[in-house]
Each structure stands twice: as C-alpha cells, then as structure tokens.
XYZ file of C-alpha atoms in Angstrom:
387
model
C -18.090 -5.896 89.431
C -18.491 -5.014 93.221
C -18.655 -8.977 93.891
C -16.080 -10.212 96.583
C -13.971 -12.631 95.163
C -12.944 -15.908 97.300
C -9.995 -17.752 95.930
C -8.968 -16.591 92.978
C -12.660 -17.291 91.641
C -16.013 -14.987 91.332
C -18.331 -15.572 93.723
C -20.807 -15.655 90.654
C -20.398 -18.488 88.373
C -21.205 -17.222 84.848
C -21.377 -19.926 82.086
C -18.598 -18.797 79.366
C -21.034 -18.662 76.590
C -22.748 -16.014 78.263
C -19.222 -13.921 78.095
C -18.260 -11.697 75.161
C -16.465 -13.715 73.117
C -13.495 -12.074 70.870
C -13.543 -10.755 67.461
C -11.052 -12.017 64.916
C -8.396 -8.934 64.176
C -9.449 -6.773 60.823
C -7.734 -8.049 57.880
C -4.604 -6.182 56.701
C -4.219 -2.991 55.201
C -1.901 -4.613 52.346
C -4.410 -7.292 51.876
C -7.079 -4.564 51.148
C -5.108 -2.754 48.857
C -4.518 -5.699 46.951
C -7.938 -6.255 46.275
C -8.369 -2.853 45.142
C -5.544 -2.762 43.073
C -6.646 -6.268 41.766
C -9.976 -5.076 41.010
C -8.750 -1.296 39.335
C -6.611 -3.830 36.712
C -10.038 -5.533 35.907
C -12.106 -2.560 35.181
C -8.921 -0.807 33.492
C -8.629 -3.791 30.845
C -11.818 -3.462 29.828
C -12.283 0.407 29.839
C -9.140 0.171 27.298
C -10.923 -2.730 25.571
C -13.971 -1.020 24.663
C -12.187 2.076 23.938
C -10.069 0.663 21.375
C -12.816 -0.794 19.605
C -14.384 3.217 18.939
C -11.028 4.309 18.291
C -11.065 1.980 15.490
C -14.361 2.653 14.024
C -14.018 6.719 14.285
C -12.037 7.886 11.478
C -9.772 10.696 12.151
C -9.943 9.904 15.836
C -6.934 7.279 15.588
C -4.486 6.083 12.704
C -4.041 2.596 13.526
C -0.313 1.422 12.733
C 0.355 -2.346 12.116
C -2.243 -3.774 10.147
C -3.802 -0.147 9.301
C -4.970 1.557 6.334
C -5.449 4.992 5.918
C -8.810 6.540 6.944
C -8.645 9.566 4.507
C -9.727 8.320 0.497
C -7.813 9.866 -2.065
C -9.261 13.378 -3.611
C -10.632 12.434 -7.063
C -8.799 13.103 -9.952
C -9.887 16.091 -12.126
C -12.345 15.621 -15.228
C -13.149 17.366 -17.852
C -16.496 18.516 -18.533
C -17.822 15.352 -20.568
C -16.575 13.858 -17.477
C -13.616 12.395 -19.267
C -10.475 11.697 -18.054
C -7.185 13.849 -19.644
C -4.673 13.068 -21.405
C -0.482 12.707 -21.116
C 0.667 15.383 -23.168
C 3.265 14.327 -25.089
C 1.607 14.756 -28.858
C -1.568 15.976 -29.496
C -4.631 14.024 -30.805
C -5.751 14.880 -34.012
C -9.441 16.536 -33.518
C -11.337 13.501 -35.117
C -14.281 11.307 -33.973
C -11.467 8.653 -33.066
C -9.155 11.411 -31.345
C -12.913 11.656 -28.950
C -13.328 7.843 -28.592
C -9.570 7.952 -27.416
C -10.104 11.072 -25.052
C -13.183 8.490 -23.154
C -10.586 5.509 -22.786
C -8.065 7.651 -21.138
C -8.161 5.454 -17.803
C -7.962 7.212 -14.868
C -5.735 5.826 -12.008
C -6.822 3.133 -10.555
C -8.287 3.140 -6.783
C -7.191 0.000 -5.656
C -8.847 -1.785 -2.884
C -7.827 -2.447 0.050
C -6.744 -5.415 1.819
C -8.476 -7.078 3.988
C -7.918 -6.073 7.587
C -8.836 -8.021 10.684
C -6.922 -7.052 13.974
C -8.789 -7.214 17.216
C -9.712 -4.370 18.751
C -7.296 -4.621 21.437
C -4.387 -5.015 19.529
C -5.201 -2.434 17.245
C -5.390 -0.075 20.367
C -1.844 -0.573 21.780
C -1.056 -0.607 17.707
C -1.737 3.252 17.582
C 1.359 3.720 19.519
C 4.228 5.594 18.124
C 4.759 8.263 15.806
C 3.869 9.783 12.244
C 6.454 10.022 9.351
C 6.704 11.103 5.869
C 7.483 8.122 4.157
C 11.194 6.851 4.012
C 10.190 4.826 0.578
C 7.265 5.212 -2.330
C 6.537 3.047 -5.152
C 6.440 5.429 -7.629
C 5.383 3.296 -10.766
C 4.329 2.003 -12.973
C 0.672 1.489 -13.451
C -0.302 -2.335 -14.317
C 3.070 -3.116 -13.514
C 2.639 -5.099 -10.093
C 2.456 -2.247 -7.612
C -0.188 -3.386 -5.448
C 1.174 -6.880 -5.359
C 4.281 -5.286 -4.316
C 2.661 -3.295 -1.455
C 0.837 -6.210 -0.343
C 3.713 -8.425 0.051
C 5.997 -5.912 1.450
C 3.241 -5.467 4.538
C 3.945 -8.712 5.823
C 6.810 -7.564 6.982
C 6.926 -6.027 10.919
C 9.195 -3.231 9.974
C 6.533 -2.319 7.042
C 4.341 0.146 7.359
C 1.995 1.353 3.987
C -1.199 3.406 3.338
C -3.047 1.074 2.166
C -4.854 3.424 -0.290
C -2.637 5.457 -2.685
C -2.605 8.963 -1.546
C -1.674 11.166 -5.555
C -0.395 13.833 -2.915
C 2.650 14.661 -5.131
C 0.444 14.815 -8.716
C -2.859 15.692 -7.402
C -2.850 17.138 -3.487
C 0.482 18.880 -3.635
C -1.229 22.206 -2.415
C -2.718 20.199 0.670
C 0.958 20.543 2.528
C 3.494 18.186 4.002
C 1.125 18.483 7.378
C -1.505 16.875 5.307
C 0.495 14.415 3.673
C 2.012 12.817 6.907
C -0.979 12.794 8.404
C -2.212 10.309 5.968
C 0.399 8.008 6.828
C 0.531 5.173 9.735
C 2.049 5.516 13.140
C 5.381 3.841 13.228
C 7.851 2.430 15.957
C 11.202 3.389 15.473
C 13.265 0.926 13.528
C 9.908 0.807 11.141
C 9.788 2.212 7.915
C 6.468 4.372 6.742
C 5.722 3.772 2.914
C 3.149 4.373 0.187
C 2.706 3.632 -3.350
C 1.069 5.639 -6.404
C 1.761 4.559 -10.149
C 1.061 7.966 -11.395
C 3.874 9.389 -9.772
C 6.537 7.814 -12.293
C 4.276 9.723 -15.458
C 4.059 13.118 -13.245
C 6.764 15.755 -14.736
C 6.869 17.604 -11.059
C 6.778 14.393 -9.527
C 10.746 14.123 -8.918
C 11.261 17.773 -8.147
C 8.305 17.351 -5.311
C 9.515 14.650 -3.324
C 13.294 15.589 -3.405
C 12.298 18.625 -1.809
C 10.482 16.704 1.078
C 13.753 14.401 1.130
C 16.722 13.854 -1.046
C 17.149 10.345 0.766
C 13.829 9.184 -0.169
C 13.984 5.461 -1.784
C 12.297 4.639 -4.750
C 11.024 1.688 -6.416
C 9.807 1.125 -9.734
C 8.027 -1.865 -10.719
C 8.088 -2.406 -15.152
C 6.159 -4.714 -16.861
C 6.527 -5.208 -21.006
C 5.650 -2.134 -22.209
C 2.868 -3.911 -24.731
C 1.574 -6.233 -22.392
C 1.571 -2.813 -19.732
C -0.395 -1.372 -22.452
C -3.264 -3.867 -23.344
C -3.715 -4.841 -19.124
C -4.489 -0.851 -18.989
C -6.681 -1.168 -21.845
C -8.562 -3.873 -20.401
C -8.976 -2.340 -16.930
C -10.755 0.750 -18.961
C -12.672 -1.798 -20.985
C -14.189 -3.352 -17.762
C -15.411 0.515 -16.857
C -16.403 1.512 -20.300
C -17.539 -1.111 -22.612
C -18.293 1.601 -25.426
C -14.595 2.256 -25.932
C -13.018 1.856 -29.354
C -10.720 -1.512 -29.988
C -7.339 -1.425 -28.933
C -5.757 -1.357 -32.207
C -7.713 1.683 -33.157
C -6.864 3.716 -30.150
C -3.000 2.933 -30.680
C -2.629 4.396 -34.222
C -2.527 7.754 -35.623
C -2.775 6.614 -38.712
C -3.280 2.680 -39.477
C -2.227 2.523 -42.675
C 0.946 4.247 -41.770
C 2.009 2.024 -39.134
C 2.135 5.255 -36.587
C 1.644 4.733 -33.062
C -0.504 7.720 -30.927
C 2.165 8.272 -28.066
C -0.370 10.861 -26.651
C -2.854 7.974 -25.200
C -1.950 7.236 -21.973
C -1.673 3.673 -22.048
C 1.148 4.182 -24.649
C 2.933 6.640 -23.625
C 3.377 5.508 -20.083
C 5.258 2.704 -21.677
C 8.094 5.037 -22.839
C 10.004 3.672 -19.328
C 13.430 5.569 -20.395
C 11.928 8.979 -21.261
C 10.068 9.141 -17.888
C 13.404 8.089 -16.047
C 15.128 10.989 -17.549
C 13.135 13.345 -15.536
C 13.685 11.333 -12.154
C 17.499 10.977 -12.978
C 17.910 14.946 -12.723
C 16.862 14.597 -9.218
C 18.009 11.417 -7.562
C 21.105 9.368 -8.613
C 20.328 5.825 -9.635
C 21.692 4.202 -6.295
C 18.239 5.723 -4.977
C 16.152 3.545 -6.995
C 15.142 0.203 -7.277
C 13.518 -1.405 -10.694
C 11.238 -4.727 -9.657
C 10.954 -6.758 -12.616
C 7.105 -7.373 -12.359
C 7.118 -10.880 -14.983
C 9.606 -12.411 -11.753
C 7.534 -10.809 -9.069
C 4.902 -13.245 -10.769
C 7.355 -16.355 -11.160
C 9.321 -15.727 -8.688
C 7.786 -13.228 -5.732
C 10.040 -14.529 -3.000
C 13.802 -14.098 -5.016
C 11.906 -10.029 -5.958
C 11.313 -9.515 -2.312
C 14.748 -10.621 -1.204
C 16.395 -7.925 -3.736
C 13.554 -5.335 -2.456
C 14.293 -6.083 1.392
C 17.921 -5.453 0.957
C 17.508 -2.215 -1.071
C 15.366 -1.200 1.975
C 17.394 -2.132 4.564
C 15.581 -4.718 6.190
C 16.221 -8.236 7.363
C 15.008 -10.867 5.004
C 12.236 -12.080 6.734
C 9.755 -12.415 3.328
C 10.613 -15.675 1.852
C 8.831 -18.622 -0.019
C 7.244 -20.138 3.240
C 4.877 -16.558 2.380
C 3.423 -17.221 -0.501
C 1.927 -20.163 -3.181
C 0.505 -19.999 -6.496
C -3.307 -19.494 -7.606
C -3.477 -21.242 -11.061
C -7.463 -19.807 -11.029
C -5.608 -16.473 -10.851
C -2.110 -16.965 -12.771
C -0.280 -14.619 -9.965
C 1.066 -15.620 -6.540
C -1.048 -15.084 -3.578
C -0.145 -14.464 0.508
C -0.578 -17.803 2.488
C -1.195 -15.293 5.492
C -2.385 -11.936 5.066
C -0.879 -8.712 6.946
C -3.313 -8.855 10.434
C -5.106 -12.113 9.277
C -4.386 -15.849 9.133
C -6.072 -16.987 6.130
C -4.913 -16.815 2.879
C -4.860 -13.493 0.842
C -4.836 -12.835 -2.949
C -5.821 -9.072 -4.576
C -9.313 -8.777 -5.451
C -10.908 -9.969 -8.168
C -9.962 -6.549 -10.321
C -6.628 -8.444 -11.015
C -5.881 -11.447 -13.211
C -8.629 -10.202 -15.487
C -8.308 -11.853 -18.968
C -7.082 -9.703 -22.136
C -8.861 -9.099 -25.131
C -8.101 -10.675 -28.123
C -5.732 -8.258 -30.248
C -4.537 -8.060 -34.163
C -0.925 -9.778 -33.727
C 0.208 -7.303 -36.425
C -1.141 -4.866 -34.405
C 1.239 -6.099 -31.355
C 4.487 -6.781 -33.554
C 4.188 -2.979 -34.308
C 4.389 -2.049 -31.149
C 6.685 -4.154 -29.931
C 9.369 -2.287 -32.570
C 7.643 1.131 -31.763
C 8.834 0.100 -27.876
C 12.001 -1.685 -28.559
C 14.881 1.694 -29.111
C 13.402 2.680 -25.881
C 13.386 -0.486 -24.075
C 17.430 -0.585 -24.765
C 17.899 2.684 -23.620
C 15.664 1.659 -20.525
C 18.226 -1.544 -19.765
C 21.135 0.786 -20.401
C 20.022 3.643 -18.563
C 19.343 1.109 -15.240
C 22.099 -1.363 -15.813
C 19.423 -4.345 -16.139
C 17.961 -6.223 -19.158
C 14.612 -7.399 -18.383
C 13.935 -9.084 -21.639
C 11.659 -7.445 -23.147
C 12.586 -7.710 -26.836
C-alpha cells in the first residue's frame, strides 16, 4: 500500500475488524437444483390435482375407468303417438278397449340408476388411464331377472369394468356405429375386461346377429327368473309409473273365460325363455353363454358369482366376506360399494312389493309357462325349478 514494512509487520497497525472480512462460498449448484426440482413436484401435484377434479365434472372431456359410469344417457326408446310404449310382436291384440289399456302398460325398459360413485378426484385422474374396448362380455337378459344386481356385484371386482347405464346400442342405436358404441364404454388396463348390460337385448330378434358381427367371442350371460313371478315384478314396475293400468289378470288373457293367455304383452311374452334362445343359438354355441339363476343370486349371491367369475375368466376374488342380507329389502346388498366404503344396496326401485293377484289367475300361467320352461332346462342343460 506504498507503506514500508519493518519485520514482517505493517508499519500501520489496522484493527482486524476494520479488514474485509470473507464471504461464505455460494451454495452448490446441485443443492439449487434440488430445490427447484423439489419445488416443480409441489406445484405439479397440485396442477394434476385440480385438473382431475374438471376432468371429472366435464362430460365428454374424460371417461373415467375404475369406479366410472358412462357420461352419455341412453337415447330414449321410440313411442308411439299417444306416447305409448310398443309392443313384442308375437300375436296381435285384438282391437278392443282392453287390447288399448294393454298397449299403455307395455313397460318400457327400465333406466336403471346408477350406483353411487365416490372416488377422489385424484384417483379418478390417474383412473382415466388406459384404453377403450368394445365389450368382451354383455348381460343380455332378462328384464326383472337380477341384471342390475348382477352388474353391481360383478364391479367390485378390479378386473371389472361396466357402463354403469345400459347403453340399447344393439336394439335401439345400432345406426350410431361401433365408433359410437366403444366410446360409451370405460377405459380399461389390459388384463381388465370392459362390460355392459341391457335386458332388452335377449327379446331383440337382430340382437344375436348384431353382436356376432362385432365379435363371435363375445360372452354372454343371461340372468332367468320364474317366468310368472318375471311377469307380475314387470307388472308392478309399470304399475308404480302408471297407476291407471288395467289389473294384471286382465292384461294376461285374451279371453278369460277361455283360459287363453295374450303372448303379445310384453311382460308375457318375454317369459317364453326357450323361444328367445332359439334365435341366440343360431349365432353363438351354448359354451358362449352363461344362465345365472336369479332366485340363488338372491339366496345365495356369493356361490352365483363364483360360477360367473369362472365363466369370465377371472380369479375368484367376489366371495361372501362381499355381501350380507337386508331383511327391510329381501335381496342381498354390497358391504362395500365399487369406489366407496359404506355399504351399498340398489335403490329403492327394487324390492318393491307385488300386487295381490287371482291365484287361479297364476296356476294358469304357471301351465301356460311350464312346456316351455322344460324345453328351456333342456335346451341349457340346467333345471332351475321352476315347475
């Protein structure tokens, strides 16, 4: 500093507070990174967060898959001017006042609804992974049989994935495409199976022809029911809608007095289980289908599910620890719902109580059904007890 120095020492002595004293080193590159990366996770968690939770609530924009149901509601069924419902043509109604009450209690297929869904938003997000299949399997039948208990049991399990709501594309929307159709179903992993049920199917004549075309491999299951009881559980599901409906036993005969039964309503005639199997049978050999006995599904769900997870494949995962009994209800109900952990039975739309009906009036049916029940236990190799 142009000072001489004398031993080693400054000839100015400068206190050392009054010297620059040194800076600590800057902190490493890696430890900065870290801290970005760290903080990059943070705002990346909940970016996806929030964007899974408007995925979910815009329909269209994603098709959840476990736990889903399908954002698309079923195209409503055609009507007839009066805005009644038609009928199964099998026999004609005789042109009558009677003939016009039967025409109004037609039922139309039911729109079941849905279960209850409750995944969280973020899980429902990574959920939407995966892919888009025509279904593998379809419940084709029958109506009042079981068929949403069915579907609501089977989507417990993790390989399971249904439409919740049941699509009619091969009776009503066949003109919509296969394009359509898929996209109605959930995204599935692979390993997972993509199903859907609709009871109509099983009454529809081009039904069989429809979906052997989209796949001869397609599995089928059919869940029966007694034909009369089938009948009078469809008759009271109408009755709930339209109170003004003629009494059972006067929408089942032709002619009372002569004992003969109107096959062209379609609460009988779906009932005629072998004639309907016929047309199915043309198109898919019998190995291809499954008939669930829907009186065991009711006593015993668990032992049905066991003979419907092997016919699909799947590891036996369903089992009694699923479900327990609702005596309120007289049906079995889920002790953990698909995407919830409370207990689950169907709405309140099932287990309704039956109208009192004529006993004569059910012994005659039961021998107008029983020839075609045989033929049914013969044609499928099972006797479900019917008779």
């Amino acid at each position: 500093m142009g000072q001489r120095l004398s031993g080693g020492r400054s000839c100015l002595d400068v206190p050392s507070r009054l010297l620059p004293q040194p800076q600590p080193p800057p902190p490493p590159v890696r430890r900065k990174l870290a801290l970005l990366f760290a903080m990059l996770c943070i705002w990346l968690y909940m970016f996806l967060y929030s964007c899974a939770g408007s995925c979910a609530a815009a329909p269209g924009l994603l098709l959840l898959g476990s736990g889903s149901r399908a954002v698309h509601d079923p195209p409503a069924l055609a009507t007839s001017p009066d805005g009644t419902f038609p009928r199964l043509p099998l026999q004609a109604a005789p042109a009558a006042p009677l003939a016009a009450g039967k025409e109004r209690a037609a039922s139309q297929e039911e729109q079941s609804p849905e279960a209850p869904n409750y995944p969280s938003p973020i899980t429902s997000f990574f959920s939407g992974s995966g892919s888009k299949q025509l279904p593998q399997a379809i419940i084709i039948g029958v109506k009042k049989g079981g068929t949403r208990a069915l579907l609501e049991f089977l989507r417990v399990h993790p390989d399971v994935r249904a439409v919740g709501a049941e699509p009619h594309f091969f009776d009503r929307s066949y003109d919509k495409g296969l394009a359509w159709y898929r996209d109605l179903m959930p995204r599935t992993l692979d390993g997972q199976i993509t199903m859907e049920k609709t009871p109509s199917y099983f009454v529809t004549r081009e039904a069989p022809a429809r979906i052997s075309a989209m796949s001869k491999d397609t599995k089928l299951i059919v869940v029966v029911r007694d034909p009369v009881t089938r009948a009078v559980s469809d008759y009271t599901q109408t009755l709930s809608k339209r109170p003004d409906i003629p009494p059972f036993e006067s929408l089942t005969f032709r002619n009372r007095s002569a004992g003969l039964i109107d096959t062209s309503w379609s609460a009988i005639q779906i009932g005629l289980y072998a004639r309907h199997l016929e047309h199915w049978l043309r198109h898919f050999p019998l190995r291809q289908m499954l008939f669930v006995s829907g009186e065991r599904l009711v006593r015993d769900p668990a032992g049905e599910l066991g003979r419907v997870q092997d016919f699909l494949g799947l590891k036996r995962i369903i089992t009694d620890k699923h479900f327990y009994f609702n005596k309120t209800k007289g049906f079995p109900c889920l002790k953990k719902a698909e995407g919830s952990s409370k207990p689950h039975c169907l709405g309140k739309t099932k287990g309704r109580a039956h109208p009192e009906i004529e006993r004569a009036a059910l012994q005659r049916l039961r021998d107008f059904y029983r020839p075609f029940n045989r033929k049914f236990y013969q044609m499928t190799g099972h006797d479900f007890g019917w008779d």
